[in-house]
Every structure is written in structure tokens, then in C-alpha cells.
Tab-separated table of C-alpha atoms and ligand atoms in Angstrom:
chain	number	residue	atom	x	y	z
A	1407	MET	CA	28.460	-42.334	15.008
A	1408	ASP	CA	28.341	-39.476	17.516
A	1409	ALA	CA	28.715	-37.010	14.700
A	1410	GLN	CA	25.788	-38.582	12.853
A	1411	VAL	CA	23.615	-38.390	15.972
A	1412	LEU	CA	24.511	-34.753	16.420
A	1413	VAL	CA	23.703	-33.961	12.809
A	1414	GLY	CA	20.413	-35.820	13.122
A	1415	ARG	CA	19.433	-33.891	16.233
A	1416	ARG	CA	20.353	-30.621	14.586
A	1417	LEU	CA	18.227	-31.425	11.540
A	1418	GLU	CA	15.302	-32.311	13.813
A	1419	ALA	CA	15.667	-29.001	15.649
A	1420	ASP	CA	15.820	-27.113	12.355
A	1421	ALA	CA	12.707	-28.913	11.128
A	1422	ARG	CA	10.823	-28.053	14.334
A	1423	ASP	CA	11.920	-24.434	14.071
A	1424	LEU	CA	10.810	-24.233	10.433
A	1425	GLN	CA	7.466	-25.807	11.319
A	1426	ARG	CA	6.942	-23.192	14.054
A	1427	ARG	CA	7.735	-20.380	11.626
A	1428	VAL	CA	5.374	-21.805	9.010
A	1429	GLU	CA	2.548	-22.039	11.573
A	1430	THR	CA	3.206	-18.481	12.760
A	1431	PHE	CA	3.184	-17.236	9.192
A	1432	LYS	CA	-0.049	-19.041	8.408
A	1433	THR	CA	-1.733	-17.619	11.505
A	1434	SER	CA	-0.743	-14.059	10.689
A	1435	ALA	CA	-1.363	-14.326	6.934
A	1436	ALA	CA	-4.714	-16.106	6.984
A	1437	PRO	CA	-7.024	-13.223	8.088
A	1438	ILE	CA	-5.671	-10.719	5.596
A	1439	THR	CA	-5.619	-13.273	2.802
A	1440	ALA	CA	-9.225	-14.158	3.523
A	1441	ALA	CA	-10.219	-10.520	3.350
A	1442	VAL	CA	-8.308	-10.054	0.128
A	1443	VAL	CA	-10.141	-12.985	-1.380
A	1444	ALA	CA	-13.396	-11.476	-0.162
A	1445	VAL	CA	-12.598	-8.143	-1.750
A	1446	HIS	CA	-11.614	-9.910	-4.910
A	1447	LYS	CA	-15.042	-11.546	-5.059
A	1448	ILE	CA	-16.604	-8.094	-5.357
A	1449	SER	CA	-14.566	-7.335	-8.436
A	1450	SER	CA	-15.948	-10.349	-10.205
A	1451	GLN	CA	-19.534	-9.164	-9.818
A	1452	PRO	CA	-21.345	-7.814	-12.895
A	1453	GLU	CA	-20.636	-4.239	-13.823
A	1454	GLU	CA	-22.940	-1.563	-12.485
A	1455	PRO	CA	-23.305	2.049	-13.521
A	1456	ALA	CA	-20.159	3.964	-12.735
A	1457	HIS	CA	-19.954	6.734	-10.173
A	1458	SER	CA	-17.635	9.643	-10.429
A	1459	GLU	CA	-14.780	10.660	-8.180
A	1460	GLY	CA	-14.949	7.569	-6.078
A	1461	GLU	CA	-17.588	8.927	-3.727
A	1462	SER	CA	-19.048	6.270	-1.504
A	1463	THR	CA	-22.423	5.102	-2.695
A	1464	ASP	CA	-25.240	3.105	-1.182
A	1465	THR	CA	-24.637	0.409	-3.770
A	1466	ALA	CA	-20.999	0.185	-2.860
A	1467	ASN	CA	-21.678	0.073	0.853
A	1468	GLN	CA	-24.386	-2.504	0.408
A	1469	ALA	CA	-22.143	-4.736	-1.667
A	1470	LEU	CA	-19.520	-4.628	1.048
A	1471	LEU	CA	-21.981	-5.054	3.895
A	1472	GLU	CA	-23.562	-8.055	2.292
A	1473	LEU	CA	-20.248	-9.672	1.761
A	1474	ALA	CA	-20.232	-12.868	3.739
A	1475	GLU	CA	-17.246	-13.945	5.758
A	1476	PRO	CA	-15.339	-16.683	3.954
A	1477	THR	CA	-16.625	-20.029	5.156
A	1478	GLU	CA	-13.322	-21.794	4.789
A	1479	PRO	CA	-10.023	-20.599	6.155
A	1480	VAL	CA	-7.696	-19.478	3.433
A	1481	LEU	CA	-4.091	-20.275	4.147
A	1482	ALA	CA	-1.401	-18.493	2.254
A	1483	ASN	CA	1.231	-20.572	0.590
A	1484	ILE	CA	4.775	-19.613	1.284
A	1485	HIS	CA	6.622	-18.732	-1.849
A	1486	ILE	CA	10.086	-17.525	-2.523
A	1487	LEU	CA	9.690	-14.274	-4.395
A	1488	PRO	CA	12.054	-14.130	-7.368
A	1489	LYS	CA	14.191	-11.009	-7.142
A	1490	HIS	CA	13.291	-9.894	-10.645
A	1491	VAL	CA	9.572	-9.663	-9.782
A	1492	LEU	CA	9.869	-6.702	-7.436
A	1493	HIS	CA	12.988	-5.157	-8.856
A	1494	GLU	CA	13.475	-1.418	-8.526
A	1495	GLU	CA	13.819	-1.129	-12.296
A	1496	ARG	CA	10.148	-2.032	-12.606
A	1497	SER	CA	9.027	1.109	-10.758
A	1498	VAL	CA	6.835	3.449	-12.751
A	1499	LEU	CA	9.050	6.330	-11.640
A	1500	PRO	CA	12.544	6.325	-10.130
A	1501	ALA	CA	12.513	5.836	-6.377
A	1502	LYS	CA	12.671	9.091	-4.449
A	1503	LYS	CA	15.697	8.990	-2.163
A	1504	HIS	CA	16.107	10.589	1.242
A	1505	ALA	CA	19.070	12.953	1.385
A	1506	TYR	CA	21.860	11.334	3.386
A	1507	GLY	CA	22.413	12.739	6.860
A	1508	THR	CA	19.167	14.722	7.079
A	1509	ARG	CA	16.545	14.228	9.774
A	1510	THR	CA	14.336	12.657	7.116
A	1511	TRP	CA	17.079	10.177	6.320
A	1512	ASN	CA	17.404	9.397	10.031
A	1513	LEU	CA	13.682	8.750	10.241
A	1514	HIS	CA	13.795	6.508	7.185
A	1515	ARG	CA	16.598	4.481	8.816
A	1516	HIS	CA	14.601	4.360	12.039
A	1517	ILE	CA	11.633	2.865	10.164
A	1518	LYS	CA	13.759	0.304	8.352
A	1519	ASN	CA	15.470	-0.739	11.577
A	1520	SER	CA	12.136	-1.023	13.386
A	1521	MET	CA	10.778	-3.338	10.712
A	1522	ALA	CA	14.010	-5.304	10.432
A	1523	ASN	CA	13.908	-5.896	14.178
A	1524	GLY	CA	10.481	-7.465	13.857
A	1525	LEU	CA	8.517	-4.707	15.556
A	1526	ASP	CA	4.784	-4.861	14.944
A	1527	LEU	CA	3.669	-2.470	12.191
A	1528	THR	CA	1.400	-0.702	14.664
A	1529	GLU	CA	4.466	0.152	16.710
A	1530	CYS	CA	6.529	1.024	13.648
A	1531	ILE	CA	4.163	3.838	12.679
A	1532	GLN	CA	4.253	5.590	16.061
A	1533	LEU	CA	5.809	9.061	15.978
A	1534	PRO	CA	9.310	8.793	17.510
A	1535	ASP	CA	10.307	11.149	20.315
A	1536	GLY	CA	11.999	14.332	19.227
A	1537	TYR	CA	10.360	14.570	15.809
A	1538	GLN	CA	7.484	16.604	14.418
A	1539	LEU	CA	4.404	15.054	12.868
A	1540	THR	CA	5.145	16.911	9.643
A	1541	GLU	CA	8.541	15.215	9.348
A	1542	TRP	CA	7.031	11.841	10.161
A	1543	VAL	CA	4.315	12.280	7.532
A	1544	ALA	CA	6.813	13.534	4.935
A	1545	VAL	CA	9.055	10.501	5.217
A	1546	HIS	CA	6.061	8.190	4.906
A	1547	VAL	CA	4.779	10.019	1.830
A	1548	VAL	CA	8.082	9.244	0.129
A	1549	ASP	CA	8.103	5.610	1.282
A	1550	PHE	CA	4.521	4.994	0.198
A	1551	PHE	CA	5.085	6.690	-3.151
A	1552	ASN	CA	8.110	4.461	-3.803
A	1553	GLU	CA	6.262	1.321	-2.759
A	1554	ILE	CA	3.204	2.005	-4.896
A	1555	SER	CA	5.328	3.007	-7.883
A	1556	LEU	CA	7.106	-0.353	-7.637
A	1557	LEU	CA	3.961	-2.379	-6.930
A	1558	PHE	CA	2.058	-0.899	-9.848
A	1559	GLY	CA	5.074	-1.068	-12.147
A	1560	THR	CA	5.310	-4.765	-11.364
A	1561	ILE	CA	1.923	-5.477	-12.944
A	1562	SER	CA	1.763	-2.543	-15.364
A	1563	GLU	CA	1.973	-4.752	-18.434
A	1564	PHE	CA	-1.354	-6.275	-17.357
A	1565	CYS	CA	-3.033	-2.906	-16.769
A	1566	THR	CA	-3.654	-1.442	-20.205
A	1567	ALA	CA	-6.213	0.834	-21.820
A	1568	LYS	CA	-7.816	-2.341	-23.131
A	1569	THR	CA	-7.991	-4.313	-19.861
A	1570	CYS	CA	-8.760	-1.255	-17.722
A	1571	PRO	CA	-10.400	1.431	-19.890
A	1572	GLN	CA	-11.351	3.357	-16.745
A	1573	MET	CA	-9.790	3.875	-13.327
A	1574	THR	CA	-12.106	1.651	-11.356
A	1575	ALA	CA	-12.031	-0.142	-8.039
A	1576	GLY	CA	-14.531	-2.918	-8.575
A	1577	PRO	CA	-17.956	-2.288	-10.088
A	1578	CYS	CA	-18.971	0.538	-7.760
A	1579	TYR	CA	-16.108	3.002	-7.904
A	1580	THR	CA	-14.787	4.942	-10.867
A	1581	TYR	CA	-12.247	7.667	-10.252
A	1582	LEU	CA	-12.008	10.706	-12.488
A	1583	TRP	CA	-8.798	12.660	-12.830
A	1584	ALA	CA	-8.734	16.292	-11.783
A	1585	ASP	CA	-5.394	17.963	-12.153
A	1586	GLY	CA	-5.983	20.663	-9.593
A	1587	ALA	CA	-3.789	23.147	-11.405
A	1588	GLN	CA	-6.415	23.586	-14.094
A	1589	HIS	CA	-10.064	24.470	-13.821
A	1590	ALA	CA	-11.108	21.833	-16.307
A	1591	PRO	CA	-13.767	19.357	-15.200
A	1592	PRO	CA	-12.572	15.926	-13.997
A	1593	ILE	CA	-11.999	13.516	-16.852
A	1594	ALA	CA	-12.273	9.759	-17.265
A	1595	LEU	CA	-8.975	8.132	-18.155
A	1596	PRO	CA	-7.817	4.562	-18.729
A	1597	ALA	CA	-6.385	3.235	-15.478
A	1598	PRO	CA	-2.739	3.145	-16.588
A	1599	GLU	CA	-2.887	6.761	-17.748
A	1600	TYR	CA	-4.656	7.792	-14.540
A	1601	VAL	CA	-1.997	6.099	-12.392
A	1602	ASP	CA	0.784	7.585	-14.495
A	1603	ARG	CA	-0.602	11.106	-14.064
A	1604	LEU	CA	-1.203	10.488	-10.378
A	1605	LEU	CA	2.342	9.311	-9.684
A	1606	HIS	CA	3.845	12.166	-11.714
A	1607	TRP	CA	1.681	14.584	-9.744
A	1608	VAL	CA	2.979	13.147	-6.462
A	1609	GLN	CA	6.526	13.325	-7.792
A	1610	ASP	CA	5.966	17.001	-8.640
A	1611	GLN	CA	4.805	17.638	-5.069
A	1612	LEU	CA	7.876	15.891	-3.664
A	1613	ASP	CA	10.120	17.985	-5.906
A	1614	THR	CA	8.496	21.276	-4.887
A	1615	PRO	CA	10.499	22.818	-2.020
A	1616	GLN	CA	7.553	25.003	-1.021
A	1617	VAL	CA	5.648	21.793	-0.237
A	1618	PHE	CA	8.503	19.515	0.852
A	1619	PRO	CA	11.214	21.922	2.073
A	1620	LEU	CA	14.730	20.597	1.674
A	1621	ASP	CA	15.688	21.678	5.193
A	1622	GLY	CA	12.666	19.902	6.689
A	1623	ASN	CA	11.392	23.165	8.143
A	1624	TYR	CA	7.630	23.090	7.658
A	1625	THR	CA	6.562	26.640	8.450
A	1626	ASP	CA	2.880	25.990	7.762
A	1627	SER	CA	2.234	22.524	9.123
A	1628	ARG	CA	-1.520	22.676	8.498
A	1629	ALA	CA	-1.039	23.460	4.813
A	1630	PHE	CA	1.529	20.676	4.494
A	1631	LEU	CA	-0.672	18.104	6.214
A	1632	HIS	CA	-3.536	19.079	3.910
A	1633	VAL	CA	-1.412	18.417	0.811
A	1634	ALA	CA	-0.149	15.179	2.342
A	1635	GLY	CA	-3.755	14.131	2.932
A	1636	VAL	CA	-4.583	14.662	-0.741
A	1637	ILE	CA	-1.521	12.618	-1.705
A	1638	PHE	CA	-2.578	9.749	0.577
A	1639	LYS	CA	-6.130	9.900	-0.765
A	1640	ARG	CA	-4.889	9.590	-4.333
A	1641	LEU	CA	-2.338	6.887	-3.556
A	1642	PHE	CA	-5.089	4.873	-1.907
A	1643	ARG	CA	-6.941	4.792	-5.233
A	1644	VAL	CA	-4.021	2.972	-6.804
A	1645	TYR	CA	-4.209	0.348	-4.057
A	1646	ALA	CA	-7.982	0.092	-4.591
A	1647	HIS	CA	-7.459	-0.528	-8.308
A	1648	MET	CA	-4.630	-3.005	-7.712
A	1649	TYR	CA	-6.682	-5.042	-5.241
A	1650	HIS	CA	-9.918	-5.042	-7.209
A	1651	ASN	CA	-8.535	-5.492	-10.701
A	1652	HIS	CA	-5.117	-7.109	-10.459
A	1653	LEU	CA	-4.974	-9.264	-7.366
A	1654	GLU	CA	-4.788	-12.402	-9.459
A	1655	THR	CA	-1.700	-11.076	-11.181
A	1656	TYR	CA	0.038	-10.410	-7.854
A	1657	ALA	CA	-0.906	-13.917	-6.761
A	1658	ALA	CA	0.479	-15.381	-9.986
A	1659	LEU	CA	3.713	-13.474	-9.419
A	1660	HIS	CA	3.787	-14.603	-5.773
A	1661	ALA	CA	3.854	-10.930	-4.839
A	1662	GLU	CA	0.560	-10.623	-2.974
A	1663	ALA	CA	2.241	-10.970	0.426
A	1664	HIS	CA	4.338	-7.898	-0.374
A	1665	LEU	CA	1.248	-6.062	-1.610
A	1666	ASN	CA	-0.561	-6.913	1.632
A	1667	PHE	CA	2.384	-5.860	3.773
A	1668	CYS	CA	2.740	-2.488	2.034
A	1669	PHE	CA	-0.982	-1.800	2.134
A	1670	LYS	CA	-1.228	-2.743	5.804
A	1671	ARG	CA	1.512	-0.282	6.725
A	1672	PHE	CA	-0.080	2.388	4.512
A	1673	ILE	CA	-3.557	2.021	5.957
A	1674	LEU	CA	-2.399	1.755	9.579
A	1675	PHE	CA	-0.532	5.023	9.142
A	1676	VAL	CA	-3.396	6.778	7.365
A	1677	LYS	CA	-5.854	5.696	10.062
A	1678	GLU	CA	-3.531	6.438	12.996
A	1679	PHE	CA	-2.995	10.047	11.935
A	1680	GLU	CA	-6.441	10.503	10.314
A	1681	MET	CA	-4.940	11.580	7.024
A	1682	VAL	CA	-7.920	10.603	4.818
A	1683	ASP	CA	-11.703	10.744	5.330
A	1684	GLN	CA	-13.263	7.360	5.976
A	1685	LYS	CA	-15.590	7.675	2.971
A	1686	GLU	CA	-12.563	7.821	0.680
A	1687	LEU	CA	-11.459	4.422	1.961
A	1688	ASN	CA	-14.726	2.561	1.426
A	1689	ALA	CA	-13.582	0.843	-1.760
A	1690	LEU	CA	-11.505	-1.478	0.446
A	1691	ARG	CA	-13.589	-1.227	3.592
A	1692	LYS	CA	-13.775	-4.939	4.325
A	1693	LEU	CA	-10.070	-5.451	3.909
A	1694	ILE	CA	-9.321	-2.429	6.109
A	1695	GLN	CA	-11.634	-3.750	8.815
A	1696	THR	CA	-9.716	-6.992	8.856
A	1697	ILE	CA	-6.379	-5.240	9.022
A	1698	THR	CA	-7.328	-2.819	11.777
A	1699	SER	CA	-9.466	-5.086	13.933
B	344	LIG	ZN1	-5.696	-2.004	-14.280
């Protein structure tokens, strides 16, 4: 009898604990989910004339400004994410690894430990003592590249030349691809081809020792931070396309919480260290406001 009472009390305690965790999760997930839904509403508006290079436009700003706050709270459902959904094998490109034992590797471990210990993301992105900003940015470039490669790879079968004939982020933004190495004018590409070129371009930067020196010795920090800024700007466009055009797919795969988590960390970092001009981020302005407010 005593044993049954003990078991009963333990089950009650577990149930209370689970309830608390569910409520905490709902509280933290609701604002970002609401904003995501709001952003998604933009993508369902009728098409408007495209604009090149993703420059902010009056139309785009107006659409976002006029966006009403959701009238009903949107609570995220808790789902168990099947392992196969976000499996490394689904990455567009192989994950870039940090060389074991290097300062970059140490920083990567520091980040993972910070997040595993439940530190707030705002705290996780703060530059640790004893490290240079260049090193801190470099390790995040690699992390963000890996995350986006996996996130996009997860839904890539739904992003085809037929479903996404251009690299858009909703009706107001169309990005054109400019290689940089050539002097050819920017070209319109289907979204999957654009993303593929973009990720290969980032991979090339990561594999170029003159940009990402193997010994972590950044002799020209300004030049490095400039390149890193361009990388962040381009990676953001993949997020913009994923949110505007494929959010429903992430929801169907129960992967939108992971998408939100990765984007929140990305945007907090980009904003904290002013890596990208604000106008480049306008395609997800409402969502960013929610995250950073
Ligand atoms: Zn697409």
C-alpha cells in the first residue's frame, strides 16, 4: 500500500512538472509563432511586380507596416521531432567541421555548452573573454552555414524550379544572383539553384585560407568582417525564402520550432554585432521585431 502511495505521489509530481514545462514552452513559443504566422500571411498575398536584389521598397515596407497583430494568441503544439527529419544527411552540403583542439573548436564547444546549460540566446552570443571578434564571427559563420544547409536540405524536395521559379521572399522581394568573381550582371535564378550557388559560394569562402586562415590569425580584421557581413547578408536571404515560401512545410514536418530557434540565434548575432544593414533584413522585419523586442 505504501509503495502504491509513493508511486502515486511521484506520478502527480511528474505530471505537475510536465505541466509547468508545457506552460513555460507555450509562453516562450507563442510570440515568435504569432509573428511567423503573420509573416506567412504576407506570402499568401497576390503577386506584385518583382524588385531586384532584394532592396527594400515602399511597397514592401507598407505591407509589413500594415500587418495587423494577430488577434488570437497562437500556441505552438509540442511535437516530438522524428530524427530522420533533421538528419545531417539531408544537408545541401556536408557540414563544415571545426578542427579539433583549435581556438575555433574551443569556441564552438563553448557555444554548445552555453546552450545545453539553458543560457538565454542573448547571453550565448556575447563575445567570451580572451577571444577576438574575428574568431567569434568566424565560428558563427560556420555554425550558421551548417544550420541553413540542413534546414534548406530538409525541405529541398518542395523547393523546385516549378514551385519557386525565382528566389523570392514573399511578393515584394526577388533576389538576383551576382557571383562577385565575374563582372556579369545579376541574374534571376530558380530558388533552389540560387540557394545551391549561394551555399557553394559560402563553402568556397570557408575553404579559402586567405579568408578563413587555418591558424585563426586574422591579419586584416576589417577585410574579414566585411566578407563575413556579405556571407550573413546572403544567408539571411535563404531564411527569408524559407519563411515566406516554405513555412507550411516546416510546420508539416514539425520542424518549425527548430527553424525559429536557428533564426533567432542568427538574427540576434547579426544585430548584436551589426553585421548586416537593416534594409537587407526588411523581408522579415516583423518577425525580427518580435524576436528582438
Ligand atoms: Zn522555394
